[in-house]
């Protein structure tokens, strides 16, 4: 975790416990009502709930309403047919046909895994898609297949400042890496290229908390801690985050045949989104046991390092979210009461009685 990271807020007095099975049933019903095929509605619901399980509520079921509204407006096509633009044994370019981003992204990652299995690595770019939620959930698909996964996405207009400027140059593109391990939490790096994500700022606001200083600028380019005044986010680690956001824009906007964020003028739902997926079948590089032994030995050594806070232990990236997932699978999801109420309101559309 970098010093820029701030943990998602947790306040049980403001939260409601939601059981997982009814939550999935509700999301599927809502998506099917808008015209999605059952199997694709289930894929979208799974990806949203997987984000929730990891504590990334800003990219989980709380965003369902946003996608339903975009379907209502005609910006997302619930019955979009994903098309193959070009393909070789190692790569493919898909057209998401302005469908639900989670469905196109899932199909793309499945295809990248299949190609990696055959030729060692698989790379799939997706154009003409939509917001795909949390990047971590796609690299975890590769991890489950025993492979290393990477993904990035182009999220919208230029809302993250260039290093050395107060004006937006890139979108707040997410990047994620996932690496399998023999047991316990897989290595998962999932980060926004700005100091935080827009969704996490919404979460801070939901809990009545300010933005930490040094994260965002207002419309006049001045620093602000007021979530309502934010216009531009600052890049993570200055030039490094800016550089990462630029390469993500290139791998998605340019390589997938879309636009770089600085040339996107309309709302994200109208302009759409592009994605990039890359998978490595590690078994074709090195004996699997050798790889897993090397990782286990390093992880064990890292766990033994002296923590800066005596009450904590040093963790590998993704361990905290993995532990949250295990807890949520057992107990259910704790979400903000406004989030729970929003889902309850949506449930009325499909005459579904929610148990919360």
mmCIF file with all atom_site columns, C-alpha atoms in Angstrom, residues 39-197:
data_model
loop_
_atom_site.group_PDB
_atom_site.id
_atom_site.type_symbol
_atom_site.label_atom_id
_atom_site.label_alt_id
_atom_site.label_comp_id
_atom_site.label_asym_id
_atom_site.label_entity_id
_atom_site.label_seq_id
_atom_site.pdbx_PDB_ins_code
_atom_site.Cartn_x
_atom_site.Cartn_y
_atom_site.Cartn_z
_atom_site.occupancy
_atom_site.B_iso_or_equiv
_atom_site.pdbx_formal_charge
_atom_site.auth_seq_id
_atom_site.auth_comp_id
_atom_site.auth_asym_id
_atom_site.auth_atom_id
_atom_site.pdbx_PDB_model_num
ATOM 1   C CA . UNK A 1 39  ? -26.573 -15.833 -18.670 1.00 0.00 ? 39  UNK A CA 1
ATOM 2   C CA . UNK A 1 40  ? -25.146 -12.348 -19.333 1.00 0.00 ? 40  UNK A CA 1
ATOM 3   C CA . UNK A 1 41  ? -27.156 -10.815 -16.482 1.00 0.00 ? 41  UNK A CA 1
ATOM 4   C CA . UNK A 1 42  ? -25.558 -13.428 -14.195 1.00 0.00 ? 42  UNK A CA 1
ATOM 5   C CA . UNK A 1 43  ? -22.058 -12.551 -15.455 1.00 0.00 ? 43  UNK A CA 1
ATOM 6   C CA . UNK A 1 44  ? -22.651 -8.839  -14.766 1.00 0.00 ? 44  UNK A CA 1
ATOM 7   C CA . UNK A 1 45  ? -24.122 -9.566  -11.310 1.00 0.00 ? 45  UNK A CA 1
ATOM 8   C CA . UNK A 1 46  ? -21.168 -11.824 -10.421 1.00 0.00 ? 46  UNK A CA 1
ATOM 9   C CA . UNK A 1 47  ? -18.586 -9.181  -11.379 1.00 0.00 ? 47  UNK A CA 1
ATOM 10  C CA . UNK A 1 48  ? -20.408 -6.503  -9.322  1.00 0.00 ? 48  UNK A CA 1
ATOM 11  C CA . UNK A 1 49  ? -20.698 -8.751  -6.258  1.00 0.00 ? 49  UNK A CA 1
ATOM 12  C CA . UNK A 1 50  ? -17.034 -9.813  -6.544  1.00 0.00 ? 50  UNK A CA 1
ATOM 13  C CA . UNK A 1 51  ? -16.101 -6.122  -6.304  1.00 0.00 ? 51  UNK A CA 1
ATOM 14  C CA . UNK A 1 52  ? -18.363 -5.760  -3.238  1.00 0.00 ? 52  UNK A CA 1
ATOM 15  C CA . UNK A 1 53  ? -16.749 -8.803  -1.605  1.00 0.00 ? 53  UNK A CA 1
ATOM 16  C CA . UNK A 1 54  ? -13.341 -7.130  -1.900  1.00 0.00 ? 54  UNK A CA 1
ATOM 17  C CA . UNK A 1 55  ? -14.714 -4.002  -0.206  1.00 0.00 ? 55  UNK A CA 1
ATOM 18  C CA . UNK A 1 56  ? -14.761 -2.046  -3.502  1.00 0.00 ? 56  UNK A CA 1
ATOM 19  C CA . UNK A 1 57  ? -18.412 -0.979  -3.115  1.00 0.00 ? 57  UNK A CA 1
ATOM 20  C CA . UNK A 1 58  ? -17.759 2.029   -5.353  1.00 0.00 ? 58  UNK A CA 1
ATOM 21  C CA . UNK A 1 59  ? -17.456 -0.450  -8.266  1.00 0.00 ? 59  UNK A CA 1
ATOM 22  C CA . UNK A 1 60  ? -19.923 -3.051  -7.013  1.00 0.00 ? 60  UNK A CA 1
ATOM 23  C CA . UNK A 1 61  ? -23.703 -3.312  -6.711  1.00 0.00 ? 61  UNK A CA 1
ATOM 24  C CA . UNK A 1 62  ? -23.971 0.396   -5.891  1.00 0.00 ? 62  UNK A CA 1
ATOM 25  C CA . UNK A 1 63  ? -23.263 1.120   -9.583  1.00 0.00 ? 63  UNK A CA 1
ATOM 26  C CA . UNK A 1 64  ? -26.112 -1.106  -10.868 1.00 0.00 ? 64  UNK A CA 1
ATOM 27  C CA . UNK A 1 65  ? -28.498 1.857   -11.012 1.00 0.00 ? 65  UNK A CA 1
ATOM 28  C CA . UNK A 1 66  ? -26.061 3.750   -13.234 1.00 0.00 ? 66  UNK A CA 1
ATOM 29  C CA . UNK A 1 67  ? -25.984 0.887   -15.757 1.00 0.00 ? 67  UNK A CA 1
ATOM 30  C CA . UNK A 1 68  ? -29.770 0.463   -15.666 1.00 0.00 ? 68  UNK A CA 1
ATOM 31  C CA . UNK A 1 69  ? -30.202 4.188   -16.388 1.00 0.00 ? 69  UNK A CA 1
ATOM 32  C CA . UNK A 1 70  ? -27.727 3.972   -19.293 1.00 0.00 ? 70  UNK A CA 1
ATOM 33  C CA . UNK A 1 71  ? -29.774 1.062   -20.724 1.00 0.00 ? 71  UNK A CA 1
ATOM 34  C CA . UNK A 1 72  ? -32.919 3.143   -20.283 1.00 0.00 ? 72  UNK A CA 1
ATOM 35  C CA . UNK A 1 73  ? -31.330 6.043   -22.173 1.00 0.00 ? 73  UNK A CA 1
ATOM 36  C CA . UNK A 1 74  ? -30.148 3.765   -24.976 1.00 0.00 ? 74  UNK A CA 1
ATOM 37  C CA . UNK A 1 75  ? -26.454 4.336   -24.202 1.00 0.00 ? 75  UNK A CA 1
ATOM 38  C CA . UNK A 1 76  ? -25.927 0.667   -23.235 1.00 0.00 ? 76  UNK A CA 1
ATOM 39  C CA . UNK A 1 77  ? -27.390 -2.053  -25.448 1.00 0.00 ? 77  UNK A CA 1
ATOM 40  C CA . UNK A 1 78  ? -28.535 -4.864  -23.101 1.00 0.00 ? 78  UNK A CA 1
ATOM 41  C CA . UNK A 1 79  ? -28.578 -7.385  -25.987 1.00 0.00 ? 79  UNK A CA 1
ATOM 42  C CA . UNK A 1 80  ? -25.315 -6.335  -27.628 1.00 0.00 ? 80  UNK A CA 1
ATOM 43  C CA . UNK A 1 81  ? -23.540 -9.024  -29.640 1.00 0.00 ? 81  UNK A CA 1
ATOM 44  C CA . UNK A 1 82  ? -19.778 -9.050  -29.006 1.00 0.00 ? 82  UNK A CA 1
ATOM 45  C CA . UNK A 1 83  ? -17.954 -9.241  -32.345 1.00 0.00 ? 83  UNK A CA 1
ATOM 46  C CA . UNK A 1 84  ? -14.435 -10.351 -33.247 1.00 0.00 ? 84  UNK A CA 1
ATOM 47  C CA . UNK A 1 85  ? -12.662 -7.690  -35.328 1.00 0.00 ? 85  UNK A CA 1
ATOM 48  C CA . UNK A 1 86  ? -9.344  -9.522  -35.761 1.00 0.00 ? 86  UNK A CA 1
ATOM 49  C CA . UNK A 1 87  ? -7.719  -12.630 -34.320 1.00 0.00 ? 87  UNK A CA 1
ATOM 50  C CA . UNK A 1 88  ? -4.513  -14.698 -34.371 1.00 0.00 ? 88  UNK A CA 1
ATOM 51  C CA . UNK A 1 89  ? -3.524  -17.616 -32.087 1.00 0.00 ? 89  UNK A CA 1
ATOM 52  C CA . UNK A 1 90  ? -2.090  -15.097 -29.582 1.00 0.00 ? 90  UNK A CA 1
ATOM 53  C CA . UNK A 1 91  ? -4.262  -11.955 -29.874 1.00 0.00 ? 91  UNK A CA 1
ATOM 54  C CA . UNK A 1 92  ? -7.770  -10.751 -30.580 1.00 0.00 ? 92  UNK A CA 1
ATOM 55  C CA . UNK A 1 93  ? -9.580  -7.442  -30.905 1.00 0.00 ? 93  UNK A CA 1
ATOM 56  C CA . UNK A 1 94  ? -13.231 -7.509  -29.886 1.00 0.00 ? 94  UNK A CA 1
ATOM 57  C CA . UNK A 1 95  ? -16.021 -4.990  -30.427 1.00 0.00 ? 95  UNK A CA 1
ATOM 58  C CA . UNK A 1 96  ? -18.252 -4.766  -27.351 1.00 0.00 ? 96  UNK A CA 1
ATOM 59  C CA . UNK A 1 97  ? -21.096 -3.307  -29.473 1.00 0.00 ? 97  UNK A CA 1
ATOM 60  C CA . UNK A 1 98  ? -21.885 -0.809  -26.695 1.00 0.00 ? 98  UNK A CA 1
ATOM 61  C CA . UNK A 1 99  ? -23.018 -3.599  -24.392 1.00 0.00 ? 99  UNK A CA 1
ATOM 62  C CA . UNK A 1 100 ? -22.498 -4.020  -20.642 1.00 0.00 ? 100 UNK A CA 1
ATOM 63  C CA . UNK A 1 101 ? -18.760 -3.643  -20.007 1.00 0.00 ? 101 UNK A CA 1
ATOM 64  C CA . UNK A 1 102 ? -18.596 -6.483  -17.463 1.00 0.00 ? 102 UNK A CA 1
ATOM 65  C CA . UNK A 1 103 ? -19.880 -8.975  -20.054 1.00 0.00 ? 103 UNK A CA 1
ATOM 66  C CA . UNK A 1 104 ? -17.451 -7.912  -22.822 1.00 0.00 ? 104 UNK A CA 1
ATOM 67  C CA . UNK A 1 105 ? -14.566 -7.832  -20.314 1.00 0.00 ? 105 UNK A CA 1
ATOM 68  C CA . UNK A 1 106 ? -15.407 -11.311 -18.989 1.00 0.00 ? 106 UNK A CA 1
ATOM 69  C CA . UNK A 1 107 ? -15.537 -12.757 -22.529 1.00 0.00 ? 107 UNK A CA 1
ATOM 70  C CA . UNK A 1 108 ? -12.240 -11.041 -23.380 1.00 0.00 ? 108 UNK A CA 1
ATOM 71  C CA . UNK A 1 109 ? -10.454 -12.390 -20.301 1.00 0.00 ? 109 UNK A CA 1
ATOM 72  C CA . UNK A 1 110 ? -11.810 -15.895 -20.985 1.00 0.00 ? 110 UNK A CA 1
ATOM 73  C CA . UNK A 1 111 ? -10.439 -15.643 -24.528 1.00 0.00 ? 111 UNK A CA 1
ATOM 74  C CA . UNK A 1 112 ? -7.039  -14.353 -23.317 1.00 0.00 ? 112 UNK A CA 1
ATOM 75  C CA . UNK A 1 113 ? -6.818  -17.319 -20.891 1.00 0.00 ? 113 UNK A CA 1
ATOM 76  C CA . UNK A 1 114 ? -7.712  -19.766 -23.672 1.00 0.00 ? 114 UNK A CA 1
ATOM 77  C CA . UNK A 1 115 ? -5.023  -18.283 -25.967 1.00 0.00 ? 115 UNK A CA 1
ATOM 78  C CA . UNK A 1 116 ? -2.415  -18.339 -23.176 1.00 0.00 ? 116 UNK A CA 1
ATOM 79  C CA . UNK A 1 117 ? -3.186  -22.008 -22.600 1.00 0.00 ? 117 UNK A CA 1
ATOM 80  C CA . UNK A 1 118 ? -2.509  -22.694 -26.278 1.00 0.00 ? 118 UNK A CA 1
ATOM 81  C CA . UNK A 1 119 ? 0.459   -20.438 -27.093 1.00 0.00 ? 119 UNK A CA 1
ATOM 82  C CA . UNK A 1 120 ? 1.859   -19.269 -23.716 1.00 0.00 ? 120 UNK A CA 1
ATOM 83  C CA . UNK A 1 121 ? 0.374   -15.765 -23.633 1.00 0.00 ? 121 UNK A CA 1
ATOM 84  C CA . UNK A 1 122 ? -2.939  -14.274 -24.721 1.00 0.00 ? 122 UNK A CA 1
ATOM 85  C CA . UNK A 1 123 ? -3.726  -10.606 -25.376 1.00 0.00 ? 123 UNK A CA 1
ATOM 86  C CA . UNK A 1 124 ? -7.223  -9.261  -26.055 1.00 0.00 ? 124 UNK A CA 1
ATOM 87  C CA . UNK A 1 125 ? -8.245  -5.639  -26.636 1.00 0.00 ? 125 UNK A CA 1
ATOM 88  C CA . UNK A 1 126 ? -11.885 -4.527  -26.496 1.00 0.00 ? 126 UNK A CA 1
ATOM 89  C CA . UNK A 1 127 ? -13.280 -1.426  -28.209 1.00 0.00 ? 127 UNK A CA 1
ATOM 90  C CA . UNK A 1 128 ? -16.748 0.123   -28.120 1.00 0.00 ? 128 UNK A CA 1
ATOM 91  C CA . UNK A 1 129 ? -17.505 -1.214  -24.638 1.00 0.00 ? 129 UNK A CA 1
ATOM 92  C CA . UNK A 1 130 ? -18.601 0.379   -21.341 1.00 0.00 ? 130 UNK A CA 1
ATOM 93  C CA . UNK A 1 131 ? -17.359 0.779   -17.767 1.00 0.00 ? 131 UNK A CA 1
ATOM 94  C CA . UNK A 1 132 ? -16.283 -2.674  -16.530 1.00 0.00 ? 132 UNK A CA 1
ATOM 95  C CA . UNK A 1 133 ? -16.268 -2.080  -12.766 1.00 0.00 ? 133 UNK A CA 1
ATOM 96  C CA . UNK A 1 134 ? -13.324 -3.265  -10.652 1.00 0.00 ? 134 UNK A CA 1
ATOM 97  C CA . UNK A 1 135 ? -10.198 -4.358  -12.545 1.00 0.00 ? 135 UNK A CA 1
ATOM 98  C CA . UNK A 1 136 ? -9.240  -6.934  -9.871  1.00 0.00 ? 136 UNK A CA 1
ATOM 99  C CA . UNK A 1 137 ? -12.162 -9.236  -10.672 1.00 0.00 ? 137 UNK A CA 1
ATOM 100 C CA . UNK A 1 138 ? -10.809 -9.933  -14.184 1.00 0.00 ? 138 UNK A CA 1
ATOM 101 C CA . UNK A 1 139 ? -7.218  -10.705 -13.189 1.00 0.00 ? 139 UNK A CA 1
ATOM 102 C CA . UNK A 1 140 ? -8.638  -13.082 -10.557 1.00 0.00 ? 140 UNK A CA 1
ATOM 103 C CA . UNK A 1 141 ? -10.167 -15.078 -13.434 1.00 0.00 ? 141 UNK A CA 1
ATOM 104 C CA . UNK A 1 142 ? -6.614  -15.664 -14.727 1.00 0.00 ? 142 UNK A CA 1
ATOM 105 C CA . UNK A 1 143 ? -5.425  -16.500 -11.200 1.00 0.00 ? 143 UNK A CA 1
ATOM 106 C CA . UNK A 1 144 ? -8.174  -19.144 -10.899 1.00 0.00 ? 144 UNK A CA 1
ATOM 107 C CA . UNK A 1 145 ? -6.882  -20.659 -14.160 1.00 0.00 ? 145 UNK A CA 1
ATOM 108 C CA . UNK A 1 146 ? -3.383  -20.853 -12.579 1.00 0.00 ? 146 UNK A CA 1
ATOM 109 C CA . UNK A 1 147 ? -2.076  -17.982 -14.726 1.00 0.00 ? 147 UNK A CA 1
ATOM 110 C CA . UNK A 1 148 ? -0.771  -14.432 -14.338 1.00 0.00 ? 148 UNK A CA 1
ATOM 111 C CA . UNK A 1 149 ? -3.265  -11.804 -15.492 1.00 0.00 ? 149 UNK A CA 1
ATOM 112 C CA . UNK A 1 150 ? -3.070  -8.100  -16.290 1.00 0.00 ? 150 UNK A CA 1
ATOM 113 C CA . UNK A 1 151 ? -5.752  -5.667  -17.355 1.00 0.00 ? 151 UNK A CA 1
ATOM 114 C CA . UNK A 1 152 ? -6.344  -1.979  -17.837 1.00 0.00 ? 152 UNK A CA 1
ATOM 115 C CA . UNK A 1 153 ? -9.224  0.159   -19.025 1.00 0.00 ? 153 UNK A CA 1
ATOM 116 C CA . UNK A 1 154 ? -9.979  3.590   -20.469 1.00 0.00 ? 154 UNK A CA 1
ATOM 117 C CA . UNK A 1 155 ? -12.675 5.024   -18.238 1.00 0.00 ? 155 UNK A CA 1
ATOM 118 C CA . UNK A 1 156 ? -13.775 8.300   -19.775 1.00 0.00 ? 156 UNK A CA 1
ATOM 119 C CA . UNK A 1 157 ? -12.784 11.905  -20.278 1.00 0.00 ? 157 UNK A CA 1
ATOM 120 C CA . UNK A 1 158 ? -9.564  13.539  -19.044 1.00 0.00 ? 158 UNK A CA 1
ATOM 121 C CA . UNK A 1 159 ? -10.205 13.981  -15.315 1.00 0.00 ? 159 UNK A CA 1
ATOM 122 C CA . UNK A 1 160 ? -6.705  13.353  -13.928 1.00 0.00 ? 160 UNK A CA 1
ATOM 123 C CA . UNK A 1 161 ? -4.163  16.162  -14.109 1.00 0.00 ? 161 UNK A CA 1
ATOM 124 C CA . UNK A 1 162 ? -0.942  15.838  -16.042 1.00 0.00 ? 162 UNK A CA 1
ATOM 125 C CA . UNK A 1 163 ? 2.044   16.015  -13.679 1.00 0.00 ? 163 UNK A CA 1
ATOM 126 C CA . UNK A 1 164 ? 2.968   19.692  -13.600 1.00 0.00 ? 164 UNK A CA 1
ATOM 127 C CA . UNK A 1 165 ? -0.514  20.892  -14.611 1.00 0.00 ? 165 UNK A CA 1
ATOM 128 C CA . UNK A 1 166 ? -3.800  21.654  -12.878 1.00 0.00 ? 166 UNK A CA 1
ATOM 129 C CA . UNK A 1 167 ? -5.803  20.454  -15.892 1.00 0.00 ? 167 UNK A CA 1
ATOM 130 C CA . UNK A 1 168 ? -6.999  16.986  -16.831 1.00 0.00 ? 168 UNK A CA 1
ATOM 131 C CA . UNK A 1 169 ? -4.788  15.033  -19.256 1.00 0.00 ? 169 UNK A CA 1
ATOM 132 C CA . UNK A 1 170 ? -5.832  11.404  -18.774 1.00 0.00 ? 170 UNK A CA 1
ATOM 133 C CA . UNK A 1 171 ? -8.770  9.415   -17.471 1.00 0.00 ? 171 UNK A CA 1
ATOM 134 C CA . UNK A 1 172 ? -8.516  7.730   -14.086 1.00 0.00 ? 172 UNK A CA 1
ATOM 135 C CA . UNK A 1 173 ? -7.582  4.452   -15.736 1.00 0.00 ? 173 UNK A CA 1
ATOM 136 C CA . UNK A 1 174 ? -7.395  1.383   -13.509 1.00 0.00 ? 174 UNK A CA 1
ATOM 137 C CA . UNK A 1 175 ? -4.650  -1.223  -13.799 1.00 0.00 ? 175 UNK A CA 1
ATOM 138 C CA . UNK A 1 176 ? -4.524  -4.644  -12.160 1.00 0.00 ? 176 UNK A CA 1
ATOM 139 C CA . UNK A 1 177 ? -2.142  -7.582  -11.948 1.00 0.00 ? 177 UNK A CA 1
ATOM 140 C CA . UNK A 1 178 ? -3.045  -10.981 -10.461 1.00 0.00 ? 178 UNK A CA 1
ATOM 141 C CA . UNK A 1 179 ? -0.605  -13.798 -9.645  1.00 0.00 ? 179 UNK A CA 1
ATOM 142 C CA . UNK A 1 180 ? -1.562  -17.286 -8.396  1.00 0.00 ? 180 UNK A CA 1
ATOM 143 C CA . UNK A 1 181 ? -0.088  -18.716 -5.196  1.00 0.00 ? 181 UNK A CA 1
ATOM 144 C CA . UNK A 1 182 ? -0.105  -22.181 -3.652  1.00 0.00 ? 182 UNK A CA 1
ATOM 145 C CA . UNK A 1 183 ? -2.321  -21.190 -0.713  1.00 0.00 ? 183 UNK A CA 1
ATOM 146 C CA . UNK A 1 184 ? -3.821  -18.125 0.884   1.00 0.00 ? 184 UNK A CA 1
ATOM 147 C CA . UNK A 1 185 ? -4.269  -14.743 -0.764  1.00 0.00 ? 185 UNK A CA 1
ATOM 148 C CA . UNK A 1 186 ? -3.115  -14.424 -4.377  1.00 0.00 ? 186 UNK A CA 1
ATOM 149 C CA . UNK A 1 187 ? -0.996  -11.393 -5.236  1.00 0.00 ? 187 UNK A CA 1
ATOM 150 C CA . UNK A 1 188 ? -3.410  -8.766  -6.622  1.00 0.00 ? 188 UNK A CA 1
ATOM 151 C CA . UNK A 1 189 ? -2.407  -5.210  -7.417  1.00 0.00 ? 189 UNK A CA 1
ATOM 152 C CA . UNK A 1 190 ? -5.496  -3.160  -8.323  1.00 0.00 ? 190 UNK A CA 1
ATOM 153 C CA . UNK A 1 191 ? -5.016  0.583   -8.516  1.00 0.00 ? 191 UNK A CA 1
ATOM 154 C CA . UNK A 1 192 ? -6.314  3.760   -10.034 1.00 0.00 ? 192 UNK A CA 1
ATOM 155 C CA . UNK A 1 193 ? -3.677  5.883   -11.755 1.00 0.00 ? 193 UNK A CA 1
ATOM 156 C CA . UNK A 1 194 ? -4.845  8.911   -9.760  1.00 0.00 ? 194 UNK A CA 1
ATOM 157 C CA . UNK A 1 195 ? -4.346  9.094   -6.001  1.00 0.00 ? 195 UNK A CA 1
ATOM 158 C CA . UNK A 1 196 ? -7.783  7.491   -5.609  1.00 0.00 ? 196 UNK A CA 1
ATOM 159 C CA . UNK A 1 197 ? -10.844 6.575   -7.690  1.00 0.00 ? 197 UNK A CA 1
#
